[in-house]
Coordinates of C-alpha atoms in Angstrom, one line a residue:
Chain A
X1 CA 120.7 -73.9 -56.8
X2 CA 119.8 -77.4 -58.1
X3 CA 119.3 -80.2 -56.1
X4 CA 122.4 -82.1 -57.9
X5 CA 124.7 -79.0 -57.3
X6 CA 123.2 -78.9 -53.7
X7 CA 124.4 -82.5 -53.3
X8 CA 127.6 -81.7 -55.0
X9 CA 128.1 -79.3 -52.5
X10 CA 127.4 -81.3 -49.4
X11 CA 129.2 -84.4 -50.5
X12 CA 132.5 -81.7 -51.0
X13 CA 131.4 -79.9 -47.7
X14 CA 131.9 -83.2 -45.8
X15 CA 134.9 -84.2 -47.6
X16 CA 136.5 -80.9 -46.3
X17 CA 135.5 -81.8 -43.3
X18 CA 136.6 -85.2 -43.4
X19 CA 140.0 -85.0 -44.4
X20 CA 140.8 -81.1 -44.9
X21 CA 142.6 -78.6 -42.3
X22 CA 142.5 -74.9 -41.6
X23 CA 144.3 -72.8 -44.0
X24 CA 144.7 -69.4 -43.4
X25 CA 145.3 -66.9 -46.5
X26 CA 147.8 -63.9 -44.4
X27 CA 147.1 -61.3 -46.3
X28 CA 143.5 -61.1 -45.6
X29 CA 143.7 -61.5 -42.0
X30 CA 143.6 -58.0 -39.9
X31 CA 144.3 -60.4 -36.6
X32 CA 140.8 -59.1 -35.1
X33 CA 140.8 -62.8 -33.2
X34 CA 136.9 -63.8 -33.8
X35 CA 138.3 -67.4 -35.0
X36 CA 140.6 -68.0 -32.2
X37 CA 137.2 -66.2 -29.5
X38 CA 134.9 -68.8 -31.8
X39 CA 137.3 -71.9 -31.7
X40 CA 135.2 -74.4 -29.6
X41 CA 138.5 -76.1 -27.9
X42 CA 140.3 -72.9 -27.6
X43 CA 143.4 -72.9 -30.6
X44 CA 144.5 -70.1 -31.3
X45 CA 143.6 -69.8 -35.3
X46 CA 144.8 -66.2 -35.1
X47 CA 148.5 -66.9 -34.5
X48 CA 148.2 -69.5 -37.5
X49 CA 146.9 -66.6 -39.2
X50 CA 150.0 -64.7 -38.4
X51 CA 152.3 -67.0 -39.0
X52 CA 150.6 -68.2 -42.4
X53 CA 151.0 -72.1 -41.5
X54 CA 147.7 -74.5 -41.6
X55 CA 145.6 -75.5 -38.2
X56 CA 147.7 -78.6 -37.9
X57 CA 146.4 -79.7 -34.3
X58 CA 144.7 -82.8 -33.4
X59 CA 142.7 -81.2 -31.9
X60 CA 140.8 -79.6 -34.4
X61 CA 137.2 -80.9 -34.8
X62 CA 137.2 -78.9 -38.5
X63 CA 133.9 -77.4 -37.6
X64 CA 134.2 -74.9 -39.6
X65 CA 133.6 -72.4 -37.2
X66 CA 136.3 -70.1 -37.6
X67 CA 135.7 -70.1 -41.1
X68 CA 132.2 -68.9 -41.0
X69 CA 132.6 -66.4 -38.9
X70 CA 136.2 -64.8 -40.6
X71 CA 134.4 -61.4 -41.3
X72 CA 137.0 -61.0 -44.2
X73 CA 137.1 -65.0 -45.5
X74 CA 140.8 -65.8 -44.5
X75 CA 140.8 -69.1 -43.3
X76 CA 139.3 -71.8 -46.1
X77 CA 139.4 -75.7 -45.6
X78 CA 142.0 -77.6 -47.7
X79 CA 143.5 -81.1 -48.2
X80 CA 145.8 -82.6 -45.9
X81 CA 148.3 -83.4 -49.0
X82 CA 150.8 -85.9 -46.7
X83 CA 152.1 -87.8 -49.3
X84 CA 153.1 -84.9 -51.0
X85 CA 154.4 -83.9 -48.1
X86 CA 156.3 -87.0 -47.6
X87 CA 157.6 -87.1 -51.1
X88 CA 159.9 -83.9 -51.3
Chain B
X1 CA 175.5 -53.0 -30.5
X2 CA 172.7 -51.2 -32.8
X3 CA 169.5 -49.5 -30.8
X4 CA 166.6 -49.6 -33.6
X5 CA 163.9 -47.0 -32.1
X6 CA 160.2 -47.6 -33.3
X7 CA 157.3 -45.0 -33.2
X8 CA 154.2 -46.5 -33.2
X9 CA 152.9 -49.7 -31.8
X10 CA 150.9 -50.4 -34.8
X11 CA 151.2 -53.5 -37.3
X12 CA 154.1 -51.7 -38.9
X13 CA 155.7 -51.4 -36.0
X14 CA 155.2 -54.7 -34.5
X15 CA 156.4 -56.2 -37.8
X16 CA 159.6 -54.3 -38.0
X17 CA 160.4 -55.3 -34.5
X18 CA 160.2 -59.1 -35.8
X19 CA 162.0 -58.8 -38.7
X20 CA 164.9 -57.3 -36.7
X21 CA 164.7 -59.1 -34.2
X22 CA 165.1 -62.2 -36.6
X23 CA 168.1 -60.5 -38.5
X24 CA 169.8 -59.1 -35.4
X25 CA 169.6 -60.9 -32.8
X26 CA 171.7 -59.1 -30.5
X27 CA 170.2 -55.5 -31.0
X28 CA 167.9 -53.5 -28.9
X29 CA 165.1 -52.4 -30.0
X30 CA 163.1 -49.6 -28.2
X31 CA 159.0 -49.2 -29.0
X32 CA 157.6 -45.5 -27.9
X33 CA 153.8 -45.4 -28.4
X34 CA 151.3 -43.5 -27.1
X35 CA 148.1 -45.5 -27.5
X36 CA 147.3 -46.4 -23.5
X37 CA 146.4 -49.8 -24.9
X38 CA 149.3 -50.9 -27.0
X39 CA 149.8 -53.4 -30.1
X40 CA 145.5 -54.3 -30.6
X41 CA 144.2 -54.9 -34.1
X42 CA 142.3 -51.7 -35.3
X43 CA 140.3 -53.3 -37.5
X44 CA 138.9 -55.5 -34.8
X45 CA 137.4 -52.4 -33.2
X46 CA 134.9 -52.7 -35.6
X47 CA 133.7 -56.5 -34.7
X48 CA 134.1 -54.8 -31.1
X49 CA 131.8 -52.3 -31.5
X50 CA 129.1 -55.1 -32.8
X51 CA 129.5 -56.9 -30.1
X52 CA 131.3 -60.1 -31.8
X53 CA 134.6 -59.9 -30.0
X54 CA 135.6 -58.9 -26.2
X55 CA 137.8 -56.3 -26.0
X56 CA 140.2 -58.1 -24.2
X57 CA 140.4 -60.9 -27.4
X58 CA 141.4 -57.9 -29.7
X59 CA 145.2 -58.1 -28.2
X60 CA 147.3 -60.4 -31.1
X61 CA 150.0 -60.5 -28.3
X62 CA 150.7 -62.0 -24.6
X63 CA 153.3 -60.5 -22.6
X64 CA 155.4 -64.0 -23.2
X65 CA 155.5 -62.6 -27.0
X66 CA 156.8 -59.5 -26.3
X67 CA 159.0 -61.2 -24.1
X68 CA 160.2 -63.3 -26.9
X69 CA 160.6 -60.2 -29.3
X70 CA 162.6 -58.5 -26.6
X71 CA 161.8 -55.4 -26.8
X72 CA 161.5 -52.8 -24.4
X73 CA 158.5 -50.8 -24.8
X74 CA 158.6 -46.7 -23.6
X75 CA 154.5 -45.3 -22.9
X76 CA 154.7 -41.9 -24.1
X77 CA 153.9 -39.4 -27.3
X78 CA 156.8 -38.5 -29.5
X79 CA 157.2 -34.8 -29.2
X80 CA 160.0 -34.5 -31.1
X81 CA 162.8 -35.6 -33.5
X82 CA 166.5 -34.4 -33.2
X83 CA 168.2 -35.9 -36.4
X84 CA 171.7 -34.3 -35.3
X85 CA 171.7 -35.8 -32.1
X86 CA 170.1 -39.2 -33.2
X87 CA 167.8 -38.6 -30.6
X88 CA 163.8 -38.4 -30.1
X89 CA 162.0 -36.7 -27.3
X90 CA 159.0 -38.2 -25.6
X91 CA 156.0 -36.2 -23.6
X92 CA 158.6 -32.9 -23.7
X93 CA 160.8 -33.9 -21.3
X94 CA 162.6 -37.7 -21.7
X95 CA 165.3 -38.3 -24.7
X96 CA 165.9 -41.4 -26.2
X97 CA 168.7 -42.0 -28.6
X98 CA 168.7 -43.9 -31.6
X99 CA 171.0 -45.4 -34.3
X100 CA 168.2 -46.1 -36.3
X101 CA 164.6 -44.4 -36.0
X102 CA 161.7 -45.8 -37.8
X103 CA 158.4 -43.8 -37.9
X104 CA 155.2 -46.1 -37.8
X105 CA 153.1 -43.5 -36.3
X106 CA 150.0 -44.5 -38.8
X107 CA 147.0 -41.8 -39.7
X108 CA 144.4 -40.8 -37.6
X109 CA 140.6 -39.5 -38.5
X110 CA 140.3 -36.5 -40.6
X111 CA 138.2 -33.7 -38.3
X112 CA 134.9 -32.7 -38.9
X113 CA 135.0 -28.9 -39.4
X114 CA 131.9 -27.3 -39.2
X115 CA 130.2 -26.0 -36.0
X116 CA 129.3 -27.5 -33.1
X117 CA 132.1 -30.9 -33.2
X118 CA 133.2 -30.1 -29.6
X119 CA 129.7 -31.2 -28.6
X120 CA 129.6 -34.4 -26.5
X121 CA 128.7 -37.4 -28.8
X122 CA 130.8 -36.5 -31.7
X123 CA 132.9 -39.7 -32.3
X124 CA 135.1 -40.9 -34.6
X125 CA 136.6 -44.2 -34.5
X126 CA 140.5 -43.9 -34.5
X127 CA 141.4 -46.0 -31.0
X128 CA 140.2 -48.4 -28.4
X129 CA 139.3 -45.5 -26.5
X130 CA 137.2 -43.7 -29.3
X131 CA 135.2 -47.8 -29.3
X132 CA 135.2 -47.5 -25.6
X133 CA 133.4 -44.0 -25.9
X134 CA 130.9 -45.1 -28.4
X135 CA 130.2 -48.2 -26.3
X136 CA 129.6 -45.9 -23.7
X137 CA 127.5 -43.7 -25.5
X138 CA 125.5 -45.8 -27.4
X139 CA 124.4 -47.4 -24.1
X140 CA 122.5 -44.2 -23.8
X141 CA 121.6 -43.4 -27.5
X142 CA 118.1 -43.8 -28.9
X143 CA 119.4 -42.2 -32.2
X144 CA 122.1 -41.2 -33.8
X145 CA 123.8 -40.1 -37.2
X146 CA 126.7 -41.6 -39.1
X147 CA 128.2 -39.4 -42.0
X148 CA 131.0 -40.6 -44.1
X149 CA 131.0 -42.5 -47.3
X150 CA 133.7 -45.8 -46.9
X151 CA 134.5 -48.8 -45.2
X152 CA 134.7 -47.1 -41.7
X153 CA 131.5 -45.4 -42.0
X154 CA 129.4 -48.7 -42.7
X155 CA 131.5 -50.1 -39.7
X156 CA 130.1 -47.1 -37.5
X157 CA 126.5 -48.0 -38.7
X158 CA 126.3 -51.0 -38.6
X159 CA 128.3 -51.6 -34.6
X160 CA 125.2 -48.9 -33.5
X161 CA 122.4 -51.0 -35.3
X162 CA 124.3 -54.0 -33.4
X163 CA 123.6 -51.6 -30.2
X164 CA 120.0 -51.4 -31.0
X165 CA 120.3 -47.6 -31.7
X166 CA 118.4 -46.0 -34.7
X167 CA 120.4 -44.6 -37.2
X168 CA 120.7 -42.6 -40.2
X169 CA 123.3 -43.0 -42.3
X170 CA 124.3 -39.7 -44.2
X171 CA 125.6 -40.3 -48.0
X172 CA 127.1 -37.3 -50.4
X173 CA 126.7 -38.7 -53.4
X174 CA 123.5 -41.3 -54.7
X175 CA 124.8 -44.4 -53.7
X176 CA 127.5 -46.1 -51.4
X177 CA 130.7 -46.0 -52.0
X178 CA 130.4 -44.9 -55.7
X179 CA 134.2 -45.3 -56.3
X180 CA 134.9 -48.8 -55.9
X181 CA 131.5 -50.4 -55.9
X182 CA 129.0 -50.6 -59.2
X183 CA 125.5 -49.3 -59.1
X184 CA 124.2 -52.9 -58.2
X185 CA 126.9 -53.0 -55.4
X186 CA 125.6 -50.4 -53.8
X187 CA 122.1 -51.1 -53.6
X188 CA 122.8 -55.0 -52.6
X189 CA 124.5 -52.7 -50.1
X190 CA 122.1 -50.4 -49.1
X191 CA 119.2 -52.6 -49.2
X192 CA 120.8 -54.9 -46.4
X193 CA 120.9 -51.4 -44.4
X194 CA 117.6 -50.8 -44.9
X195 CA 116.4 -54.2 -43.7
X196 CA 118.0 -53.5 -40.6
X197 CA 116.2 -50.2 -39.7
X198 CA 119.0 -47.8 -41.1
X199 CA 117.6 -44.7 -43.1
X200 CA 119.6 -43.7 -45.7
X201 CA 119.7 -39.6 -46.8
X202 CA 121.6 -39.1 -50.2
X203 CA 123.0 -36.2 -51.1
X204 CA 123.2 -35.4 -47.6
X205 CA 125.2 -32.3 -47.0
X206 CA 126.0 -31.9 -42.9
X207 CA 126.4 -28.5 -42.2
X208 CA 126.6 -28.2 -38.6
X209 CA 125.7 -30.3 -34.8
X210 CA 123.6 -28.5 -32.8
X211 CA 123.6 -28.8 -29.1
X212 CA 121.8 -29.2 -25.4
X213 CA 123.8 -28.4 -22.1
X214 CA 126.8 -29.3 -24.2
X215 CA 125.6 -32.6 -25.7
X216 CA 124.3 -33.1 -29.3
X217 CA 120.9 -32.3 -30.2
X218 CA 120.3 -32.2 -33.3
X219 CA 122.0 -32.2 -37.1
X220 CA 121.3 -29.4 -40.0
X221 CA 121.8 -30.4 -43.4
X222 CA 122.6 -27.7 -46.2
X223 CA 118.6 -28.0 -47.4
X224 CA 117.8 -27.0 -44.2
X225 CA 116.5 -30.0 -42.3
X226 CA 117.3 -31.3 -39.3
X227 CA 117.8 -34.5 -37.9
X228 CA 117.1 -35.3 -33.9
X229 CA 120.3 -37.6 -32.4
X230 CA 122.0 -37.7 -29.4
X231 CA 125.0 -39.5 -31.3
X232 CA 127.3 -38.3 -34.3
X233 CA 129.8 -40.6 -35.7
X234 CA 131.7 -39.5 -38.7
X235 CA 134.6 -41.3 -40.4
X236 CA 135.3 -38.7 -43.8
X237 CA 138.7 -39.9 -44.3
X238 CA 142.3 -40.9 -42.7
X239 CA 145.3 -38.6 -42.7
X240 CA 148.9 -39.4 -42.0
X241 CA 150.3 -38.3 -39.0
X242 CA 153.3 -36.4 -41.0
X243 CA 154.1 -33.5 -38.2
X244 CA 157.0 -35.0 -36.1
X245 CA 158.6 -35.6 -39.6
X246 CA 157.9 -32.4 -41.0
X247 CA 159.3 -30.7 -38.1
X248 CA 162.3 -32.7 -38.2
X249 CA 163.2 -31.7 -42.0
X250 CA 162.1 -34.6 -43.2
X251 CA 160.5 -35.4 -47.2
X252 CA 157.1 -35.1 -46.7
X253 CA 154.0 -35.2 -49.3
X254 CA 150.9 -36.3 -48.1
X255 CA 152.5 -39.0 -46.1
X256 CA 156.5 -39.1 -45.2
X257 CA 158.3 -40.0 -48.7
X258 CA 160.2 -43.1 -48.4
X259 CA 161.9 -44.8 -51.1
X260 CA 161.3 -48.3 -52.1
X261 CA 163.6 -49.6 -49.3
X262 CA 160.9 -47.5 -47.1
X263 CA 164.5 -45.3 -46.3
X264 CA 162.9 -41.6 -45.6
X265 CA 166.1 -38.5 -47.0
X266 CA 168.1 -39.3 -43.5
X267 CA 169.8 -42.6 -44.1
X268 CA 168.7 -43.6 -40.4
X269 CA 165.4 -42.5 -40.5
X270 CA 162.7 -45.0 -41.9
X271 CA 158.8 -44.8 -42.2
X272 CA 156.4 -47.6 -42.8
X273 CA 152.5 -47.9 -42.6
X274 CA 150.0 -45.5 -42.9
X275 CA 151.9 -42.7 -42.5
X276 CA 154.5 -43.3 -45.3
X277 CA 154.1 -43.0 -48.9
X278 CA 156.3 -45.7 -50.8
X279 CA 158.0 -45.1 -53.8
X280 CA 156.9 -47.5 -56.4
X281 CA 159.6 -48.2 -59.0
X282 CA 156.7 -49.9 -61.1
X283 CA 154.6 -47.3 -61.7
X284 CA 157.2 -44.8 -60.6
X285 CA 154.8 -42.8 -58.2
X286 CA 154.2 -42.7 -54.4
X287 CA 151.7 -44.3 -52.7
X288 CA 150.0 -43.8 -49.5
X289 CA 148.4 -47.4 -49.0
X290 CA 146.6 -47.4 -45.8
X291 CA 145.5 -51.3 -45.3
X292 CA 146.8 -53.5 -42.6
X293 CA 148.3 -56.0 -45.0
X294 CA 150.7 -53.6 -47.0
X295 CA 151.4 -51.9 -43.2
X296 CA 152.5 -55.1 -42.2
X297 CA 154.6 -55.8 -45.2
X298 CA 156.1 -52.2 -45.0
X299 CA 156.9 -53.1 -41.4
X300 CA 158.8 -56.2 -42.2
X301 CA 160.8 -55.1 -45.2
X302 CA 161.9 -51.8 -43.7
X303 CA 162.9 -53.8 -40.3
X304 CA 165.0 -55.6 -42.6
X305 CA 166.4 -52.7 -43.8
X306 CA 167.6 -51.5 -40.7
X307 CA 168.5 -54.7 -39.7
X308 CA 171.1 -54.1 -42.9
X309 CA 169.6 -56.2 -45.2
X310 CA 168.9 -54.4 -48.1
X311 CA 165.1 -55.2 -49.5
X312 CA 163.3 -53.4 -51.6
X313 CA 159.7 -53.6 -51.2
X314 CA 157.2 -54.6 -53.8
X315 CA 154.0 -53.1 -53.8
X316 CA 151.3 -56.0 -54.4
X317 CA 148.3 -55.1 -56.7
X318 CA 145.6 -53.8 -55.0
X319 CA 143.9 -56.2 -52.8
X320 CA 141.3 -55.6 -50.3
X321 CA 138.9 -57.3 -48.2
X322 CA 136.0 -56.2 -46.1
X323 CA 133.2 -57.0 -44.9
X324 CA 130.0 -54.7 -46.0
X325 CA 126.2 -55.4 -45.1
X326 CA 127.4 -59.0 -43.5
X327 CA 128.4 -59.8 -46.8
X328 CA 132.6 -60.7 -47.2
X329 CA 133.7 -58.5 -50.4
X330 CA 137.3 -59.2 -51.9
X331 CA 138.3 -56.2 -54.2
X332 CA 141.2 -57.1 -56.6
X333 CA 142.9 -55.1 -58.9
X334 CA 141.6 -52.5 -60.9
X335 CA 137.9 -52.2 -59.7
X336 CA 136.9 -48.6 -58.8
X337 CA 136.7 -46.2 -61.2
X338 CA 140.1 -44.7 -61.3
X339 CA 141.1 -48.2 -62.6
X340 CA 139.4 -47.9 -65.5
X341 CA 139.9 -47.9 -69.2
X342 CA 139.0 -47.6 -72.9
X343 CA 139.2 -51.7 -73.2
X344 CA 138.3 -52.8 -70.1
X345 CA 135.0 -54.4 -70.3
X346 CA 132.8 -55.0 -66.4
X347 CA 130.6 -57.8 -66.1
X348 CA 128.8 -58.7 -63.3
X349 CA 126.7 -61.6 -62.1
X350 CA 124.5 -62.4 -59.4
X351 CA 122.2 -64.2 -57.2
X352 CA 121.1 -66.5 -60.5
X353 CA 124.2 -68.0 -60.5
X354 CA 125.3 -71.3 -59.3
X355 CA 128.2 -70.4 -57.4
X356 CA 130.3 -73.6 -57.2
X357 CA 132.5 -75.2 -54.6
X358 CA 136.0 -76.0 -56.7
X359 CA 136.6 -79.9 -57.2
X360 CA 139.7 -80.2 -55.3
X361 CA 137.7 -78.9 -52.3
X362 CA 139.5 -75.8 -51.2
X363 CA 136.0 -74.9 -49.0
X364 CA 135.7 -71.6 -48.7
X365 CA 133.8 -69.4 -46.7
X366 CA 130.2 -69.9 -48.1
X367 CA 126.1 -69.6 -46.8
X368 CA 125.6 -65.8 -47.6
X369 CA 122.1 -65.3 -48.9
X370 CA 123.6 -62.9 -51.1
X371 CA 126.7 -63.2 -53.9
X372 CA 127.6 -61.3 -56.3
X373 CA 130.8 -61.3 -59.0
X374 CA 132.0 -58.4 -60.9
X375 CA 135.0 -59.4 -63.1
X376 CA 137.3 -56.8 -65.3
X377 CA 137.6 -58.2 -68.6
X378 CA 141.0 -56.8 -70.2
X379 CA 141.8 -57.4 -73.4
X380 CA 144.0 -60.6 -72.7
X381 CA 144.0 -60.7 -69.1
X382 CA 141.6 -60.2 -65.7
X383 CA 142.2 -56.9 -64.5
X384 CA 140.2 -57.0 -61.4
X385 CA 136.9 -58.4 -59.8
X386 CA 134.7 -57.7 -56.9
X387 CA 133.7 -60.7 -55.4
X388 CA 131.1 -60.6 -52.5
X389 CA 129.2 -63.3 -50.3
X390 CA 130.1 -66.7 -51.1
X391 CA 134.3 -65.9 -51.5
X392 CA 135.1 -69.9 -53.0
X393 CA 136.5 -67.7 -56.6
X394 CA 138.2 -65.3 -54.5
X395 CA 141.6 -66.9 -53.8
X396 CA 141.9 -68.3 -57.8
X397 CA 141.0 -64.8 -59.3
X398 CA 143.6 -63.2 -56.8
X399 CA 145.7 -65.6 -58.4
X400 CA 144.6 -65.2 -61.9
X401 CA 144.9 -61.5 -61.4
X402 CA 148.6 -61.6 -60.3
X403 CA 149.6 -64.3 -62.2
X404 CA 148.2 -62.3 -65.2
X405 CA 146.3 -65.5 -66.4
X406 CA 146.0 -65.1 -70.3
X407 CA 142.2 -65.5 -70.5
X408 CA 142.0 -65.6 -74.4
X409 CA 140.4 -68.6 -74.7
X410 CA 137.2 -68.3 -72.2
X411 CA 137.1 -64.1 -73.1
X412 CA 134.3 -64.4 -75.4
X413 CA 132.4 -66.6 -73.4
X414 CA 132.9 -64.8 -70.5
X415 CA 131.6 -62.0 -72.4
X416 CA 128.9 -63.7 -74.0
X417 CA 125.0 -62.9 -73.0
X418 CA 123.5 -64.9 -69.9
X419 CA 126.6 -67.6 -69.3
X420 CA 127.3 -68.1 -65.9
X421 CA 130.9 -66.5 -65.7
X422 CA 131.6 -68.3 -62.0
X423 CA 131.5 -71.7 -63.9
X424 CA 133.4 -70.2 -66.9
X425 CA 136.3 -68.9 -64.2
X426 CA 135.9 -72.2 -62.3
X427 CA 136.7 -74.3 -65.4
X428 CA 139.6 -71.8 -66.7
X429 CA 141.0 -72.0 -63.1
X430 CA 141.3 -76.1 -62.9
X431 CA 143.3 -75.8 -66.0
X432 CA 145.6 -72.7 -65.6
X433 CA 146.1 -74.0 -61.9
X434 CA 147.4 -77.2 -63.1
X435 CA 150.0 -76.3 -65.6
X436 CA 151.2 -73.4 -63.2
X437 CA 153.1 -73.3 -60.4
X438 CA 150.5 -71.6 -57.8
X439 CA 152.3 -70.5 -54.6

């Protein structure tokens, strides 16, 4: 990987981070729990697994933990869209 | 008021007991299962077994949620059916009757048949208790064998290697999993084994477990060698657990024959999960799909059916994901070999390429040293890909894939020599994902 794509990739990592929220993706998740075991503050990502709705607490640090450790890559960051939201 | 009886306290089962619950708010529903430890995610056993999770984390459900569901829950093994009566028996003595019955019993572990399985240190893993026992076990296992050539198997290798024991892992054919993965698959695959300590034997042909004071010994392969272990673990295959339905009269194949609104031949009687086979009024067969997504699915449509809301269930394409070696692997579509065809063209792409995060920063799970793409060219559409490690594609190919993306205009680039087809499908998928509407 080049250093510009390596930059790209930071600078979209942070912006994730930044502004993003937990989505989960339902039919991936076998409800095995390691996010909610691995979520620093305690949510339980698994239920939002379940359910299929986003980590929308404000509590969530977006660490990414839960993603990382997903063994079969159900969660994933994306944009808080409220405006969107708002405009229905 | 209507008394839904459900057998099994598996996904399927849990499922249907939402989805009535939802419709019906007033019925009673009854769950009879005889796992000692209830509604736990199977899958998780394996991320048990390598010590990632606590068994008690492996439990989706609080008492306050089966509260909520309300739903009584009878501890006991199904012994028998009485259609007539509309009644089922549990542990050979209790009845229980039933306006409708659904059967979510799942599969269980095909059996090792040659000599010497009643040896302690045979395992399978089926239940909690079969992860308990190898937990157990391993505690006192130096080495041990694995034999079988899928998902499970890897799981059973790779939760001893996480238990410091030394194993060898027992293959049929050449490689791993030779029917869904390609021949660079399975060495990415087998290499990561390797790494950890794991010796692989192909064309490994186990013939029988020998024994000590009633513990395992020792393994003999069909070329005569044998291999010193105090542990086997075999996982050769699932099979529905069909016999309470077959002694009731009921359709049976390989699993219990249910038609798309997962209804088995007695109006009353449905069957969801691993144990059913579905009719499929798309490709007009039955399918026995034993994955905890579809089970799930199965579970809610057919609690909707007995709930009296007539669904029919639509089988998704296939859609798998795992994880092998450490490495997350999705598997869409048509990727094994039964999938394929005269104009269906593989390619696959690795480690050179630049894998890249998607503009509108959907951040997926990403940092594997290794990834790998296999895509399915058709002839005007994606018909499958494999991708492992770094899984940012995965969710817009799933998409592609379903959405039967018409990939005409980046086809012969994607098949052109040394282009770097993650960028191609990256570029394709800002595009397509704009101009349709992508639920």
């Amino acid at each position: 990987m080049g250093f510009k794509n390596l930059f790209r990739h930071e600078t979209t990592r942070h912006r994730a981070l930044s502004t993003g929220q937990v989505v989960p993706d339902s039919a991936r998740c076998v409800q095995c729990g390691i996010c909610s075991f691995n979520c620093p503050i305690g949510i339980d990502v698994r239920r939002h697994a379940w359910t299929g709705e986003a980590v929308v607490n404000s509590r969530c640090l977006t660490c990414g933990e839960c993603i990382a450790r997903c063994p079969r890559g159900v969660l994933r960051f994306a944009h808080t869209d409220l405006f969107a939201e708002a405009a229905k | 008021m209507t008394r839904h009886l459900i057998l099994g306290m598996g996904v399927a089962g849990i499922a249907a007991a939402e989805s009535i619950r939802a419709t019906e708010s007033g019925a009673e529903i009854v769950l009879v299962g005889d796992d000692p430890f209830g509604y736990y995610s199977r899958p998780g056993l394996a991320y048990y077994l390598t010590g990632e999770m606590v068994e008690k984390q492996l439990f989706p459900f609080t008492t306050a949620d089966f509260q909520r569901l309300n739903v009584r829950y009878v501890k006991g093994r199904t012994t028998k059916i009485f259609r007539e009566e509309h009644q089922i028996e549990v542990d050979g003595k209790n009845r229980v009757s039933y306006d409708r019955l659904l059967i979510a019993v799942g599969a269980q572990a095909v059996r090792l048949t040659i000599p010497g399985t009643d040896l302690e240190g045979v395992v399978k893993l089926d239940h909690m208790a079969d992860a308990r026992h190898i937990q157990q076990l391993a505690r006192r296992t130096r080495r041990a064998v694995v034999v079988g050539g899928g998902i499970t198997a890897l799981e059973l290798v790779e939760g001893l290697v996480a238990q410091r024991v030394k194993v060898t892992y027992l293959l049929r054919g050449d490689r791993y999993w030779n029917n869904v993965l390609d021949e660079h698959e399975s060495r990415i695959v087998e290499k990561r084994l390797e790494e950890e300590g794991v010796e692989l034997i192909h064309h490994a042909e186990l013939t029988e477990v020998l024994g000590k004071r009633g513990r395992v010994d020792s393994i003999r392969l069909l070329d005569g060698r044998t291999i010193k272990c105090n542990l086997l673990a075999y996982a050769i295959g699932i099979q529905p657990r069909v016999e309470l339905a077959k002694d009731a009269g009921l359709a049976v194949d390989k699993g219990i024959l249910v038609d798309e609104h997962l209804q088995t031949n007695d109006p009353d009687v449905f069957a969801a999960g691993d144990v059913a086979q579905a009719y499929d009024p798309l490709t007009g067969r039955s399918i026995i799909d034993s994955l905890w997504g579809p089970a799930r699915e199965q579970g809610r449509v057919a609690g909707l059916n007995m709930a009296g809301r007539k669904t029919a269930y639509l089988k998704s394409p296939p859609f798998n994901v795992t994880r092998l070696a450490g490495l997350t692997t999705t598997i869409i579509g048509a990727v094994g070999r039964g999938g394929r065809d005269d104009d269906l063209v593989g390619i696959a792409r690795g480690d050179s390429e630049t894998f890249r995060s998607l503009p509108d920063a959907i951040s997926a799970q990403s940092g594997f040293d290794v990834n790998h793409l296999r895509l399915l060219v058709g002839e005007k559409t994606l018909l499958g890909a494999l991708v492992m490690g770094d899984q940012t594609l995965s969710i817009p190919l799933q998409k592609m894939i379903a959405g039967k993306a018409d990939i005409s205009p980046i086809r012969e680039k994607l098949m052109a020599h040394d282009v770097k087809i993650a960028d191609v499908v990256v570029e394709f998928w800002k595009e397509w994902s704009r101009n349709f509407v992508v639920t």
